Amino acid sequence: MFETAHEQPNSAPAVSPSQSTEQSSHPSGPLSQSRFDPISGNWTIFAPQRSERPDDYIDSVSKIKTDVQCPFCRGNESVTPEAVWSKHIPETDRLFSNISCAEEEIEPWSVRVVPNKYPAVESLSQDRTPLQFPASSMGDLFQAEPIYGGHEVIIETPRHFHSLTELDIAEIDLVFQAYRDRIRHYRAMEEIRYINVFKNVGHDAGASLSHSHSQLVAVNRVPRAIETMAERMKRHRAKTGCCLRCDIIRAERKSNERIIAADRDCIAYCPFASNLPMLVRITTLEHQACFEDLGDRTLESVSRMVLRVVSWLEKIRPGAAYNFCLNTRPPGIDDPSDAFHWSIDIFPRITQIAGFEWTSGCMINPVLPEAAARLFSKCAAASNPRRM
Ligand SMILES: [Zn+2]
Ligand SMILES: [Zn+2]
């Protein structure tokens, strides 16, 4: 909740004097807005309120030292906004050996979802009118529009753990149930066009708090890169009658060079054209457009596969920062041919995005996916999946 949705500059973005006055007069502070660059064709979200959020990694040299200081730890619930989703598995309480009397009075929880205290976008649930930008005063070259939806934090454990691999298996399942429920919640809202679930682990991956958590951002606009992805899947479906992702999975299984694990429901592989080193993609073997439509058994398989991949990644690159990004069919994408197929990408942040990549949008990946797959497969072979 005090955390970056994606990396952003420390300084507040520039706003025109008229907008600045309008924003500062708002009772809840400045509003988020989206601005269009007519040359690149990209929209950028401006969220001035996020410059105020604390940074765990900057405020204390060696990260948070005690549970008392961490807003996500059990016992500190009053520091966060009220939960919008919370579930409890009593069996995991045995893991609390040092619980105090005061903490016992707090409603127990195992996974808790709260609104982000420093949201990237305005919440739809708040009863207020978003800013309007009159076209005549802004002009075609300075297009801006309000951006709104929701920004939530999924607190994955009441204990001050840094890694998913420290969680109880039942908690991991619950985390994925929270993703499913909260995506469904936003999908039901007419204004929501895109929902993103992601996880930033480590400062280099954009995290500002070390307590294990993930985030959800729902917005009223589909980003251009996602539109392009959906368009390409639709074109393939129209041309071949098949799902592009399903075709790729079939081809990967045939070549068997980049698959690192599979079970009866899902598969993990290093994609042939990964734009980042050591990227692992997880998806269902059966065609499925939306992650949030997965049944309980499949959801459980996916959560275990994610856990296995993260544990292998931690063995290969101990302490590496990484991101986890979930792509589900955006509600704003019209997809009558059922061309979209959901996926999760997990990738360590082991290279910097430098000048060439920023300018061209073309990544330079120093690790061939075949080599990455061999490393992961070695770890997979050494571990016993039944223990996961
Ligand atoms: Zn904590
Ligand atoms: Zn498919």
mmCIF file of C-alpha atoms and ligand atoms in Angstrom:
data_model
loop_
_atom_site.group_PDB
_atom_site.id
_atom_site.type_symbol
_atom_site.label_atom_id
_atom_site.label_comp_id
_atom_site.label_asym_id
_atom_site.label_seq_id
_atom_site.Cartn_x
_atom_site.Cartn_y
_atom_site.Cartn_z
ATOM 1 C CA MET A 1 0.000 0.000 0.000
ATOM 2 C CA PHE A 2 2.898 2.397 0.445
ATOM 3 C CA GLU A 3 4.396 1.040 -2.653
ATOM 4 C CA THR A 4 5.184 1.623 -6.269
ATOM 5 C CA ALA A 5 2.861 0.283 -8.915
ATOM 6 C CA HIS A 6 5.781 0.764 -11.251
ATOM 7 C CA GLU A 7 8.958 2.735 -10.994
ATOM 8 C CA GLN A 8 8.452 6.443 -11.069
ATOM 9 C CA PRO A 9 10.454 9.656 -10.590
ATOM 10 C CA ASN A 10 10.852 11.054 -7.095
ATOM 11 C CA SER A 11 9.805 14.543 -8.083
ATOM 12 C CA ALA A 12 6.156 15.456 -8.565
ATOM 13 C CA PRO A 13 5.040 15.678 -12.211
ATOM 14 C CA ALA A 14 4.433 19.088 -13.730
ATOM 15 C CA VAL A 15 0.861 20.344 -13.834
ATOM 16 C CA SER A 16 -0.433 23.548 -15.341
ATOM 17 C CA PRO A 17 -1.247 26.355 -12.841
ATOM 18 C CA SER A 18 -4.994 25.963 -13.437
ATOM 19 C CA GLN A 19 -4.914 22.213 -12.732
ATOM 20 C CA SER A 20 -2.649 22.722 -9.752
ATOM 21 C CA THR A 21 -5.181 25.081 -8.125
ATOM 22 C CA GLU A 22 -8.050 22.754 -8.922
ATOM 23 C CA GLN A 23 -6.243 19.756 -7.483
ATOM 24 C CA SER A 24 -5.030 21.397 -4.317
ATOM 25 C CA SER A 25 -8.560 22.602 -3.552
ATOM 26 C CA HIS A 26 -9.857 19.010 -3.627
ATOM 27 C CA PRO A 27 -10.762 17.805 -0.135
ATOM 28 C CA SER A 28 -8.738 14.602 -0.489
ATOM 29 C CA GLY A 29 -5.713 16.124 -2.186
ATOM 30 C CA PRO A 30 -4.616 15.946 -5.819
ATOM 31 C CA LEU A 31 -6.369 13.559 -8.197
ATOM 32 C CA SER A 32 -4.726 11.126 -10.581
ATOM 33 C CA GLN A 33 -4.903 11.893 -14.257
ATOM 34 C CA SER A 34 -3.846 10.222 -17.460
ATOM 35 C CA ARG A 35 -2.034 12.197 -20.195
ATOM 36 C CA PHE A 36 -1.566 11.269 -23.833
ATOM 37 C CA ASP A 37 1.688 11.650 -25.781
ATOM 38 C CA PRO A 38 0.635 12.134 -29.428
ATOM 39 C CA ILE A 39 4.092 11.131 -30.695
ATOM 40 C CA SER A 40 4.531 7.811 -28.865
ATOM 41 C CA GLY A 41 0.807 7.083 -28.650
ATOM 42 C CA ASN A 42 1.225 6.220 -24.960
ATOM 43 C CA TRP A 43 -0.835 7.305 -21.975
ATOM 44 C CA THR A 44 0.958 8.015 -18.679
ATOM 45 C CA ILE A 45 -0.684 8.019 -15.255
ATOM 46 C CA PHE A 46 0.215 10.941 -12.995
ATOM 47 C CA ALA A 47 -0.344 10.306 -9.284
ATOM 48 C CA PRO A 48 1.189 13.202 -7.294
ATOM 49 C CA GLN A 49 -0.161 11.832 -4.002
ATOM 50 C CA ARG A 50 2.189 8.844 -4.259
ATOM 51 C CA SER A 51 5.285 11.001 -3.794
ATOM 52 C CA GLU A 52 4.359 11.162 -0.079
ATOM 53 C CA ARG A 53 4.533 7.446 0.599
ATOM 54 C CA PRO A 54 7.245 6.142 2.917
ATOM 55 C CA ASP A 55 9.950 3.824 1.645
ATOM 56 C CA ASP A 56 10.978 0.924 3.807
ATOM 57 C CA TYR A 57 14.206 0.450 1.866
ATOM 58 C CA ILE A 58 15.219 4.105 2.087
ATOM 59 C CA ASP A 59 13.950 4.906 5.601
ATOM 60 C CA SER A 60 15.909 2.132 7.244
ATOM 61 C CA VAL A 61 19.167 0.827 5.899
ATOM 62 C CA SER A 62 18.507 -2.801 6.747
ATOM 63 C CA LYS A 63 14.754 -2.873 6.075
ATOM 64 C CA ILE A 64 12.131 -2.957 8.822
ATOM 65 C CA LYS A 65 13.571 -4.308 12.023
ATOM 66 C CA THR A 66 10.553 -5.225 14.110
ATOM 67 C CA ASP A 67 6.943 -6.165 13.470
ATOM 68 C CA VAL A 68 5.812 -3.115 15.467
ATOM 69 C CA GLN A 69 7.052 -0.779 12.721
ATOM 70 C CA CYS A 70 5.477 -2.669 9.819
ATOM 71 C CA PRO A 71 1.952 -1.621 8.753
ATOM 72 C CA PHE A 72 1.294 -5.062 7.264
ATOM 73 C CA CYS A 73 2.138 -7.092 10.385
ATOM 74 C CA ARG A 74 -0.575 -8.526 12.577
ATOM 75 C CA GLY A 75 -1.304 -6.116 15.406
ATOM 76 C CA ASN A 76 -0.825 -3.025 13.212
ATOM 77 C CA GLU A 77 -4.144 -3.239 11.338
ATOM 78 C CA SER A 78 -5.196 0.247 12.476
ATOM 79 C CA VAL A 79 -2.372 1.771 10.413
ATOM 80 C CA THR A 80 -3.944 0.590 7.132
ATOM 81 C CA PRO A 81 -7.359 1.455 5.679
ATOM 82 C CA GLU A 82 -10.131 -0.985 6.600
ATOM 83 C CA ALA A 83 -9.950 -4.399 4.906
ATOM 84 C CA VAL A 84 -12.119 -5.002 1.826
ATOM 85 C CA TRP A 85 -11.394 -8.763 1.889
ATOM 86 C CA SER A 86 -10.089 -10.911 4.705
ATOM 87 C CA LYS A 87 -9.954 -14.642 5.355
ATOM 88 C CA HIS A 88 -8.585 -16.683 8.176
ATOM 89 C CA ILE A 89 -7.181 -20.205 8.351
ATOM 90 C CA PRO A 90 -7.113 -21.096 12.058
ATOM 91 C CA GLU A 91 -4.473 -23.823 11.516
ATOM 92 C CA THR A 92 -1.860 -21.226 10.514
ATOM 93 C CA ASP A 93 -2.149 -19.563 13.945
ATOM 94 C CA ARG A 94 0.061 -22.258 15.417
ATOM 95 C CA LEU A 95 2.882 -20.414 13.669
ATOM 96 C CA PHE A 96 2.458 -17.492 16.047
ATOM 97 C CA SER A 97 4.607 -18.364 19.010
ATOM 98 C CA ASN A 98 5.069 -14.861 20.407
ATOM 99 C CA ILE A 99 1.541 -13.460 20.184
ATOM 100 C CA SER A 100 0.754 -10.832 22.825
ATOM 101 C CA CYS A 101 -2.538 -10.402 24.733
ATOM 102 C CA ALA A 102 -3.362 -7.180 22.883
ATOM 103 C CA GLU A 103 -2.945 -8.886 19.532
ATOM 104 C CA GLU A 104 -5.278 -11.688 20.544
ATOM 105 C CA GLU A 105 -8.151 -9.201 20.673
ATOM 106 C CA ILE A 106 -7.728 -8.361 16.982
ATOM 107 C CA GLU A 107 -9.931 -10.253 14.548
ATOM 108 C CA PRO A 108 -7.607 -12.968 13.226
ATOM 109 C CA TRP A 109 -6.743 -13.129 9.513
ATOM 110 C CA SER A 110 -4.398 -15.058 7.271
ATOM 111 C CA VAL A 111 -4.681 -12.954 4.098
ATOM 112 C CA ARG A 112 -6.014 -9.411 4.124
ATOM 113 C CA VAL A 113 -6.779 -7.004 1.269
ATOM 114 C CA VAL A 114 -6.806 -3.255 1.960
ATOM 115 C CA PRO A 115 -7.085 -0.152 -0.245
ATOM 116 C CA ASN A 116 -3.687 1.359 -0.986
ATOM 117 C CA LYS A 117 -3.115 4.359 1.260
ATOM 118 C CA TYR A 118 -1.256 6.098 -1.588
ATOM 119 C CA PRO A 119 -3.215 4.934 -4.639
ATOM 120 C CA ALA A 120 -1.989 5.316 -8.208
ATOM 121 C CA VAL A 121 -5.581 5.948 -9.304
ATOM 122 C CA GLU A 122 -8.711 7.368 -7.707
ATOM 123 C CA SER A 123 -11.069 4.867 -6.129
ATOM 124 C CA LEU A 124 -14.421 4.300 -7.810
ATOM 125 C CA SER A 125 -15.998 3.540 -4.471
ATOM 126 C CA GLN A 126 -15.491 7.113 -3.293
ATOM 127 C CA ASP A 127 -18.438 9.338 -4.010
ATOM 128 C CA ARG A 128 -16.796 12.185 -5.853
ATOM 129 C CA THR A 129 -16.756 13.607 -9.304
ATOM 130 C CA PRO A 130 -13.545 13.026 -11.231
ATOM 131 C CA LEU A 131 -11.785 16.037 -12.758
ATOM 132 C CA GLN A 132 -12.932 16.973 -16.225
ATOM 133 C CA PHE A 133 -10.630 18.572 -18.764
ATOM 134 C CA PRO A 134 -12.484 20.729 -21.309
ATOM 135 C CA ALA A 135 -11.245 19.760 -24.781
ATOM 136 C CA SER A 136 -11.255 23.387 -25.953
ATOM 137 C CA SER A 137 -8.785 24.557 -23.310
ATOM 138 C CA MET A 138 -6.479 21.542 -23.494
ATOM 139 C CA GLY A 139 -6.415 21.025 -27.263
ATOM 140 C CA ASP A 140 -5.595 17.871 -29.226
ATOM 141 C CA LEU A 141 -1.910 18.060 -28.365
ATOM 142 C CA PHE A 142 -2.544 18.142 -24.610
ATOM 143 C CA GLN A 143 -5.116 15.409 -24.100
ATOM 144 C CA ALA A 144 -5.721 14.474 -20.479
ATOM 145 C CA GLU A 145 -8.457 12.561 -18.756
ATOM 146 C CA PRO A 146 -9.277 11.392 -15.258
ATOM 147 C CA ILE A 147 -8.026 7.936 -14.435
ATOM 148 C CA TYR A 148 -9.877 5.993 -11.769
ATOM 149 C CA GLY A 149 -10.733 2.501 -10.563
ATOM 150 C CA GLY A 150 -9.003 0.942 -7.587
ATOM 151 C CA HIS A 151 -5.589 0.219 -6.091
ATOM 152 C CA GLU A 152 -5.397 -2.466 -3.421
ATOM 153 C CA VAL A 153 -2.744 -4.297 -1.444
ATOM 154 C CA ILE A 154 -2.999 -8.035 -0.824
ATOM 155 C CA ILE A 155 -1.181 -8.671 2.479
ATOM 156 C CA GLU A 156 -0.176 -12.294 2.079
ATOM 157 C CA THR A 157 0.596 -13.187 5.685
ATOM 158 C CA PRO A 158 0.176 -11.671 9.154
ATOM 159 C CA ARG A 159 3.810 -12.558 9.918
ATOM 160 C CA HIS A 160 6.727 -10.392 8.876
ATOM 161 C CA PHE A 161 7.928 -12.638 6.074
ATOM 162 C CA HIS A 162 9.724 -11.376 2.982
ATOM 163 C CA SER A 163 9.187 -14.303 0.634
ATOM 164 C CA LEU A 164 6.233 -16.318 -0.637
ATOM 165 C CA THR A 165 8.300 -19.417 0.069
ATOM 166 C CA GLU A 166 8.071 -18.752 3.830
ATOM 167 C CA LEU A 167 4.272 -18.925 3.728
ATOM 168 C CA ASP A 168 2.164 -21.883 4.710
ATOM 169 C CA ILE A 169 0.769 -23.677 1.630
ATOM 170 C CA ALA A 170 -2.800 -22.886 2.758
ATOM 171 C CA GLU A 171 -1.915 -19.175 2.870
ATOM 172 C CA ILE A 172 -0.614 -19.295 -0.706
ATOM 173 C CA ASP A 173 -3.910 -20.818 -1.836
ATOM 174 C CA LEU A 174 -5.737 -18.054 -0.024
ATOM 175 C CA VAL A 175 -3.604 -15.376 -1.717
ATOM 176 C CA PHE A 176 -4.679 -16.717 -5.124
ATOM 177 C CA GLN A 177 -8.302 -16.873 -3.987
ATOM 178 C CA ALA A 178 -7.974 -13.206 -3.008
ATOM 179 C CA TYR A 179 -6.654 -12.371 -6.505
ATOM 180 C CA ARG A 180 -9.597 -14.223 -8.062
ATOM 181 C CA ASP A 181 -12.222 -12.595 -5.832
ATOM 182 C CA ARG A 182 -10.868 -9.062 -6.178
ATOM 183 C CA ILE A 183 -10.531 -9.331 -9.990
ATOM 184 C CA ARG A 184 -14.147 -10.537 -10.116
ATOM 185 C CA HIS A 185 -15.155 -7.617 -7.912
ATOM 186 C CA TYR A 186 -13.673 -5.074 -10.337
ATOM 187 C CA ARG A 187 -14.748 -6.948 -13.458
ATOM 188 C CA ALA A 188 -18.356 -6.479 -12.361
ATOM 189 C CA MET A 189 -17.954 -2.688 -12.495
ATOM 190 C CA GLU A 190 -19.012 -1.212 -15.819
ATOM 191 C CA GLU A 191 -16.357 1.543 -15.826
ATOM 192 C CA ILE A 192 -13.420 -0.834 -15.254
ATOM 193 C CA ARG A 193 -11.615 -1.762 -18.475
ATOM 194 C CA TYR A 194 -8.311 -3.198 -17.243
ATOM 195 C CA ILE A 195 -7.210 -5.087 -14.101
ATOM 196 C CA ASN A 196 -3.598 -5.841 -13.243
ATOM 197 C CA VAL A 197 -2.345 -8.005 -10.360
ATOM 198 C CA PHE A 198 1.360 -7.805 -9.677
ATOM 199 C CA LYS A 199 4.014 -8.343 -7.082
ATOM 200 C CA ASN A 200 7.217 -6.361 -6.566
ATOM 201 C CA VAL A 201 9.817 -8.136 -4.456
ATOM 202 C CA GLY A 202 12.943 -6.204 -3.458
ATOM 203 C CA HIS A 203 13.796 -2.573 -4.016
ATOM 204 C CA ASP A 204 15.127 -3.130 -7.547
ATOM 205 C CA ALA A 205 11.729 -4.536 -8.517
ATOM 206 C CA GLY A 206 9.888 -1.420 -7.278
ATOM 207 C CA ALA A 207 8.959 -2.572 -3.757
ATOM 208 C CA SER A 208 8.994 -0.102 -0.886
ATOM 209 C CA LEU A 209 7.909 -2.497 1.879
ATOM 210 C CA SER A 210 9.508 -5.860 2.504
ATOM 211 C CA HIS A 211 6.529 -7.638 4.158
ATOM 212 C CA SER A 212 5.252 -10.189 1.610
ATOM 213 C CA HIS A 213 2.401 -8.610 -0.366
ATOM 214 C CA SER A 214 1.034 -8.065 -3.852
ATOM 215 C CA GLN A 215 -1.105 -5.379 -5.447
ATOM 216 C CA LEU A 216 -4.078 -4.918 -7.727
ATOM 217 C CA VAL A 217 -4.690 -1.891 -9.924
ATOM 218 C CA ALA A 218 -7.997 -1.543 -11.806
ATOM 219 C CA VAL A 219 -8.468 1.336 -14.255
ATOM 220 C CA ASN A 220 -10.905 2.827 -16.759
ATOM 221 C CA ARG A 221 -8.489 2.470 -19.730
ATOM 222 C CA VAL A 222 -6.770 -0.503 -21.396
ATOM 223 C CA PRO A 223 -3.032 0.270 -21.803
ATOM 224 C CA ARG A 224 -1.753 0.264 -25.371
ATOM 225 C CA ALA A 225 0.628 -2.694 -24.884
ATOM 226 C CA ILE A 226 -2.249 -4.832 -23.590
ATOM 227 C CA GLU A 227 -4.489 -3.757 -26.479
ATOM 228 C CA THR A 228 -1.727 -4.770 -28.896
ATOM 229 C CA MET A 229 -1.325 -8.153 -27.185
ATOM 230 C CA ALA A 230 -5.080 -8.808 -27.379
ATOM 231 C CA GLU A 231 -5.186 -7.675 -31.021
ATOM 232 C CA ARG A 232 -2.425 -10.119 -31.968
ATOM 233 C CA MET A 233 -4.234 -12.998 -30.243
ATOM 234 C CA LYS A 234 -7.459 -12.064 -32.064
ATOM 235 C CA ARG A 235 -5.693 -11.921 -35.436
ATOM 236 C CA HIS A 236 -4.206 -15.391 -34.883
ATOM 237 C CA ARG A 237 -7.598 -16.798 -33.917
ATOM 238 C CA ALA A 238 -9.222 -15.245 -37.006
ATOM 239 C CA LYS A 239 -6.481 -16.610 -39.272
ATOM 240 C CA THR A 240 -6.066 -20.128 -37.868
ATOM 241 C CA GLY A 241 -9.151 -20.747 -35.759
ATOM 242 C CA CYS A 242 -6.811 -21.523 -32.816
ATOM 243 C CA CYS A 243 -5.732 -19.715 -29.659
ATOM 244 C CA LEU A 244 -2.221 -18.300 -30.094
ATOM 245 C CA ARG A 245 -1.152 -19.167 -26.524
ATOM 246 C CA CYS A 246 -2.510 -22.741 -26.846
ATOM 247 C CA ASP A 247 -0.609 -23.105 -30.158
ATOM 248 C CA ILE A 248 2.593 -21.856 -28.499
ATOM 249 C CA ILE A 249 2.186 -24.305 -25.616
ATOM 250 C CA ARG A 250 1.706 -27.175 -28.074
ATOM 251 C CA ALA A 251 4.845 -26.089 -29.947
ATOM 252 C CA GLU A 252 6.843 -25.717 -26.714
ATOM 253 C CA ARG A 253 5.822 -29.210 -25.594
ATOM 254 C CA LYS A 254 6.854 -30.607 -28.959
ATOM 255 C CA SER A 255 10.268 -28.910 -28.892
ATOM 256 C CA ASN A 256 10.710 -29.578 -25.147
ATOM 257 C CA GLU A 257 13.639 -27.143 -24.927
ATOM 258 C CA ARG A 258 12.152 -24.466 -22.684
ATOM 259 C CA ILE A 259 9.586 -26.239 -20.481
ATOM 260 C CA ILE A 260 10.616 -26.311 -16.840
ATOM 261 C CA ALA A 261 7.591 -27.938 -15.186
ATOM 262 C CA ALA A 262 4.077 -29.122 -15.898
ATOM 263 C CA ASP A 263 1.304 -30.855 -14.001
ATOM 264 C CA ARG A 264 -2.186 -31.953 -15.011
ATOM 265 C CA ASP A 265 -3.472 -28.360 -15.029
ATOM 266 C CA CYS A 266 -0.675 -25.924 -15.791
ATOM 267 C CA ILE A 267 2.729 -25.434 -17.372
ATOM 268 C CA ALA A 268 5.791 -23.260 -16.650
ATOM 269 C CA TYR A 269 8.249 -22.421 -19.428
ATOM 270 C CA CYS A 270 10.815 -19.846 -20.526
ATOM 271 C CA PRO A 271 9.264 -18.255 -23.629
ATOM 272 C CA PHE A 272 11.200 -18.482 -26.909
ATOM 273 C CA ALA A 273 11.371 -14.682 -27.246
ATOM 274 C CA SER A 274 11.526 -13.578 -23.570
ATOM 275 C CA ASN A 275 12.280 -9.878 -23.453
ATOM 276 C CA LEU A 276 13.819 -10.220 -19.965
ATOM 277 C CA PRO A 277 16.436 -12.694 -18.652
ATOM 278 C CA MET A 278 15.190 -15.757 -16.747
ATOM 279 C CA LEU A 279 11.539 -14.911 -17.363
ATOM 280 C CA VAL A 280 9.170 -17.801 -16.577
ATOM 281 C CA ARG A 281 5.612 -17.897 -17.905
ATOM 282 C CA ILE A 282 2.900 -19.940 -16.204
ATOM 283 C CA THR A 283 -0.516 -20.694 -17.674
ATOM 284 C CA THR A 284 -3.162 -23.405 -17.905
ATOM 285 C CA LEU A 285 -2.816 -26.259 -20.374
ATOM 286 C CA GLU A 286 -6.500 -25.938 -21.129
ATOM 287 C CA HIS A 287 -7.638 -22.799 -22.931
ATOM 288 C CA GLN A 288 -8.835 -20.209 -20.457
ATOM 289 C CA ALA A 289 -9.258 -16.500 -21.180
ATOM 290 C CA CYS A 290 -9.619 -15.252 -17.628
ATOM 291 C CA PHE A 291 -7.603 -16.154 -14.552
ATOM 292 C CA GLU A 292 -10.588 -15.218 -12.387
ATOM 293 C CA ASP A 293 -12.667 -17.982 -14.006
ATOM 294 C CA LEU A 294 -10.318 -20.762 -12.867
ATOM 295 C CA GLY A 295 -11.908 -23.438 -10.687
ATOM 296 C CA ASP A 296 -10.639 -24.239 -7.200
ATOM 297 C CA ARG A 297 -8.513 -27.212 -8.225
ATOM 298 C CA THR A 298 -6.791 -25.376 -11.075
ATOM 299 C CA LEU A 299 -6.254 -22.309 -8.925
ATOM 300 C CA GLU A 300 -4.536 -24.515 -6.361
ATOM 301 C CA SER A 301 -2.288 -26.013 -9.074
ATOM 302 C CA VAL A 302 -1.367 -22.527 -10.312
ATOM 303 C CA SER A 303 -0.542 -21.283 -6.813
ATOM 304 C CA ARG A 304 1.726 -24.286 -6.220
ATOM 305 C CA MET A 305 3.427 -23.829 -9.589
ATOM 306 C CA VAL A 306 4.118 -20.168 -8.768
ATOM 307 C CA LEU A 307 5.528 -21.203 -5.407
ATOM 308 C CA ARG A 308 7.791 -23.787 -7.052
ATOM 309 C CA VAL A 309 9.087 -21.327 -9.642
ATOM 310 C CA VAL A 310 9.788 -18.675 -6.972
ATOM 311 C CA SER A 311 11.622 -21.241 -4.827
ATOM 312 C CA TRP A 312 13.795 -22.261 -7.812
ATOM 313 C CA LEU A 313 14.453 -18.631 -8.653
ATOM 314 C CA GLU A 314 15.583 -18.023 -5.072
ATOM 315 C CA LYS A 315 17.977 -20.949 -5.368
ATOM 316 C CA ILE A 316 19.402 -19.771 -8.697
ATOM 317 C CA ARG A 317 19.616 -16.067 -7.777
ATOM 318 C CA PRO A 318 19.529 -15.803 -3.951
ATOM 319 C CA GLY A 319 18.191 -12.448 -2.837
ATOM 320 C CA ALA A 320 17.341 -11.296 -6.369
ATOM 321 C CA ALA A 321 14.540 -8.771 -6.723
ATOM 322 C CA TYR A 322 11.726 -10.011 -8.963
ATOM 323 C CA ASN A 323 8.326 -9.121 -10.351
ATOM 324 C CA PHE A 324 5.245 -11.244 -10.815
ATOM 325 C CA CYS A 325 2.632 -9.995 -13.309
ATOM 326 C CA LEU A 326 -0.746 -11.531 -14.032
ATOM 327 C CA ASN A 327 -2.349 -11.022 -17.450
ATOM 328 C CA THR A 328 -6.037 -11.811 -17.562
ATOM 329 C CA ARG A 329 -8.416 -10.744 -20.333
ATOM 330 C CA PRO A 330 -9.237 -7.100 -19.620
ATOM 331 C CA PRO A 331 -12.962 -6.387 -19.232
ATOM 332 C CA GLY A 332 -12.503 -3.550 -21.752
ATOM 333 C CA ILE A 333 -11.363 -5.928 -24.526
ATOM 334 C CA ASP A 334 -14.099 -7.100 -26.832
ATOM 335 C CA ASP A 335 -13.238 -10.750 -27.511
ATOM 336 C CA PRO A 336 -16.157 -12.631 -29.095
ATOM 337 C CA SER A 337 -13.827 -15.230 -30.665
ATOM 338 C CA ASP A 338 -12.371 -16.110 -27.226
ATOM 339 C CA ALA A 339 -8.829 -15.414 -28.458
ATOM 340 C CA PHE A 340 -7.266 -14.232 -25.188
ATOM 341 C CA HIS A 341 -5.484 -16.719 -22.901
ATOM 342 C CA TRP A 342 -4.371 -15.668 -19.387
ATOM 343 C CA SER A 343 -0.787 -16.007 -18.053
ATOM 344 C CA ILE A 344 1.546 -15.131 -15.186
ATOM 345 C CA ASP A 345 5.092 -13.886 -15.814
ATOM 346 C CA ILE A 346 7.778 -14.113 -13.117
ATOM 347 C CA PHE A 347 11.129 -12.448 -13.804
ATOM 348 C CA PRO A 348 14.133 -11.455 -11.694
ATOM 349 C CA ARG A 349 15.468 -7.916 -12.060
ATOM 350 C CA ILE A 350 19.027 -8.799 -12.945
ATOM 351 C CA THR A 351 19.604 -6.294 -15.754
ATOM 352 C CA GLN A 352 18.924 -2.563 -15.963
ATOM 353 C CA ILE A 353 16.702 -1.162 -18.663
ATOM 354 C CA ALA A 354 19.215 1.214 -20.273
ATOM 355 C CA GLY A 355 19.264 3.899 -22.944
ATOM 356 C CA PHE A 356 18.788 1.716 -26.012
ATOM 357 C CA GLU A 357 15.896 -0.208 -24.463
ATOM 358 C CA TRP A 358 14.126 2.933 -23.165
ATOM 359 C CA THR A 359 14.437 4.669 -26.517
ATOM 360 C CA SER A 360 13.591 1.812 -28.833
ATOM 361 C CA GLY A 361 11.303 -0.336 -26.703
ATOM 362 C CA CYS A 362 13.492 -3.244 -27.917
ATOM 363 C CA MET A 363 15.033 -5.175 -25.033
ATOM 364 C CA ILE A 364 18.490 -6.708 -25.065
ATOM 365 C CA ASN A 365 18.342 -10.035 -23.219
ATOM 366 C CA PRO A 366 21.739 -11.527 -22.240
ATOM 367 C CA VAL A 367 20.275 -14.947 -21.311
ATOM 368 C CA LEU A 368 18.848 -17.298 -23.923
ATOM 369 C CA PRO A 369 15.584 -18.848 -22.683
ATOM 370 C CA GLU A 370 16.996 -22.326 -23.436
ATOM 371 C CA ALA A 371 19.852 -21.679 -20.965
ATOM 372 C CA ALA A 372 17.419 -20.258 -18.395
ATOM 373 C CA ALA A 373 15.168 -23.297 -18.791
ATOM 374 C CA ARG A 374 18.121 -25.638 -18.194
ATOM 375 C CA LEU A 375 18.913 -23.869 -14.913
ATOM 376 C CA PHE A 376 15.308 -24.034 -13.731
ATOM 377 C CA SER A 377 14.938 -27.650 -14.853
ATOM 378 C CA LYS A 378 18.004 -28.612 -12.832
ATOM 379 C CA CYS A 379 16.411 -27.093 -9.726
ATOM 380 C CA ALA A 380 13.091 -28.718 -10.565
ATOM 381 C CA ALA A 381 14.735 -32.123 -10.853
ATOM 382 C CA ALA A 382 16.525 -31.626 -7.517
ATOM 383 C CA SER A 383 13.351 -30.711 -5.652
ATOM 384 C CA ASN A 384 10.501 -32.993 -4.775
ATOM 385 C CA PRO A 385 7.309 -31.470 -6.166
ATOM 386 C CA ARG A 386 5.178 -33.483 -3.749
ATOM 387 C CA ARG A 387 6.643 -31.452 -0.890
ATOM 388 C CA MET A 388 5.500 -28.182 -2.489
HETATM 389 ZN ZN ZN B 1 5.470 -6.878 8.563
HETATM 390 ZN ZN ZN B 2 -5.681 -20.780 -25.286
#
